[in-house]
Amino acid sequence: MSSFFTCSSLQLTLIIITIMVSIFSPYAETEQRLFKKIYAFGDSFTDTGNTRSMSGPKGFAHVSNPPYGITFFHRPTNRYSDGRLVIDFVAQALSLSFLPPYLNIKATNGSSYGVNFAVAGSTAINHAFFVKNNLTLDITPQSIQTQLIWFNKYLERQGCGTECKSEFDDALIWVGEIGVNDYAYTSFESSVSSDTIRKLSIYSFTHFMQGLLDKGAKYVVVQGLPATGCLTLALAMSPDYDRDEIGCVKSVNNQSYTHNVALQSALDDLRRQYPQAVIVYADYWNAYRMVVENPDKYGFKEVFKVCCGTGEQSYNFNVFDTCGTPSSSSCQNPFQYINWDGVHLTEAMYKVVADMFLNGNLSHPPFNYLLERKQHQG
């Protein structure tokens, strides 16, 4: 009798352990997983390794050096942060592994859980436009259209032809912000107006989205531009009188806001053209502003000063001597900082933003609606 109870207790213990692992492991293989893969696009805010120090943007050409990656990975992973990005938190929330960068995938191999095509320095407008107008301030030649070409090549290697709608049945498409670089590369060129950049950017982005949706994409999340006037680079490069009510650069924030209005209008048009797809807008602009307006609520003490950099005391930032260079240093507590290196954010900030997108009210329609649609359609 005692041996029976011993055996039963052991079995019960194993069952409990199995259940606990399946519930709490971020990568647990469960039948409840709604998406089996993620395909991501964007620029350095989303890039998980397609660029490195040799090929990254000139102003931030040391992403392969410490202290990049110090918080979570404990080594540089060619992410422009001290740790995870929004897309990493999205993958974990969906019980998927971190996305491999496209350029690291061998030509004959694929990834069972998705691929990241985002490239630091990417633009929404084709790179040829910047070459034509002598605006090649950056060495990254890829645009969002380049990433779409890569994506199509990847699908072909997986045996997916012209029509491959089944490939998207269990795939989430995550489009990180794209367009910040377009404005940045033309910020000192008066012959190219912000209106021109906005129109060309939205036009190119719309064609990119149509390429995905025509291919069969069903579940798409699109991040808007963040409040770029709150980035340390913008503050360091603009006059003190150009400030809004929360201390950010007013003209730059207005530029991003206007872009996002046009972007949302374009997404509305796409929803009408492709009613079978769920297209979610992730409001990066308001997410960023909410944190800046009330940093204590989210655990931040430094709103504008960078964690990793060098330079004058107020910002710890020098555009010619950025994070990862020999003369730079990093703070001891990145979780208290919003800005990591002057343009890119800390893991702590990305975590807050990701939570706002996935669990808060800053996705339209809510991310939960997308999940419900996916669950209903199977």
mmCIF file with all atom_site columns, C-alpha atoms in Angstrom, residues 18 30 66 70 90 164 175 271 281 339 364:
data_model
loop_
_atom_site.group_PDB
_atom_site.id
_atom_site.type_symbol
_atom_site.label_atom_id
_atom_site.label_alt_id
_atom_site.label_comp_id
_atom_site.label_asym_id
_atom_site.label_entity_id
_atom_site.label_seq_id
_atom_site.pdbx_PDB_ins_code
_atom_site.Cartn_x
_atom_site.Cartn_y
_atom_site.Cartn_z
_atom_site.occupancy
_atom_site.B_iso_or_equiv
_atom_site.pdbx_formal_charge
_atom_site.auth_seq_id
_atom_site.auth_comp_id
_atom_site.auth_asym_id
_atom_site.auth_atom_id
_atom_site.pdbx_PDB_model_num
ATOM 1  C CA . THR A 1 18  ? 5.055  19.439 -16.497 1.00 0.00 ? 18  THR A CA 1
ATOM 2  C CA . THR A 1 30  ? 1.855  24.230 -26.266 1.00 0.00 ? 30  THR A CA 1
ATOM 3  C CA . PRO A 1 66  ? 30.407 46.295 -25.701 1.00 0.00 ? 66  PRO A CA 1
ATOM 4  C CA . ILE A 1 70  ? 25.046 44.079 -21.771 1.00 0.00 ? 70  ILE A CA 1
ATOM 5  C CA . VAL A 1 90  ? 6.590  40.256 -28.913 1.00 0.00 ? 90  VAL A CA 1
ATOM 6  C CA . CYS A 1 164 ? 1.651  31.043 -50.892 1.00 0.00 ? 164 CYS A CA 1
ATOM 7  C CA . VAL A 1 175 ? 6.382  46.028 -39.306 1.00 0.00 ? 175 VAL A CA 1
ATOM 8  C CA . ARG A 1 271 ? -8.179 47.787 -44.584 1.00 0.00 ? 271 ARG A CA 1
ATOM 9  C CA . TYR A 1 281 ? -1.670 50.275 -35.877 1.00 0.00 ? 281 TYR A CA 1
ATOM 10 C CA . ASN A 1 339 ? 17.630 56.609 -24.059 1.00 0.00 ? 339 ASN A CA 1
ATOM 11 C CA . HIS A 1 364 ? -5.819 50.102 -32.941 1.00 0.00 ? 364 HIS A CA 1
#
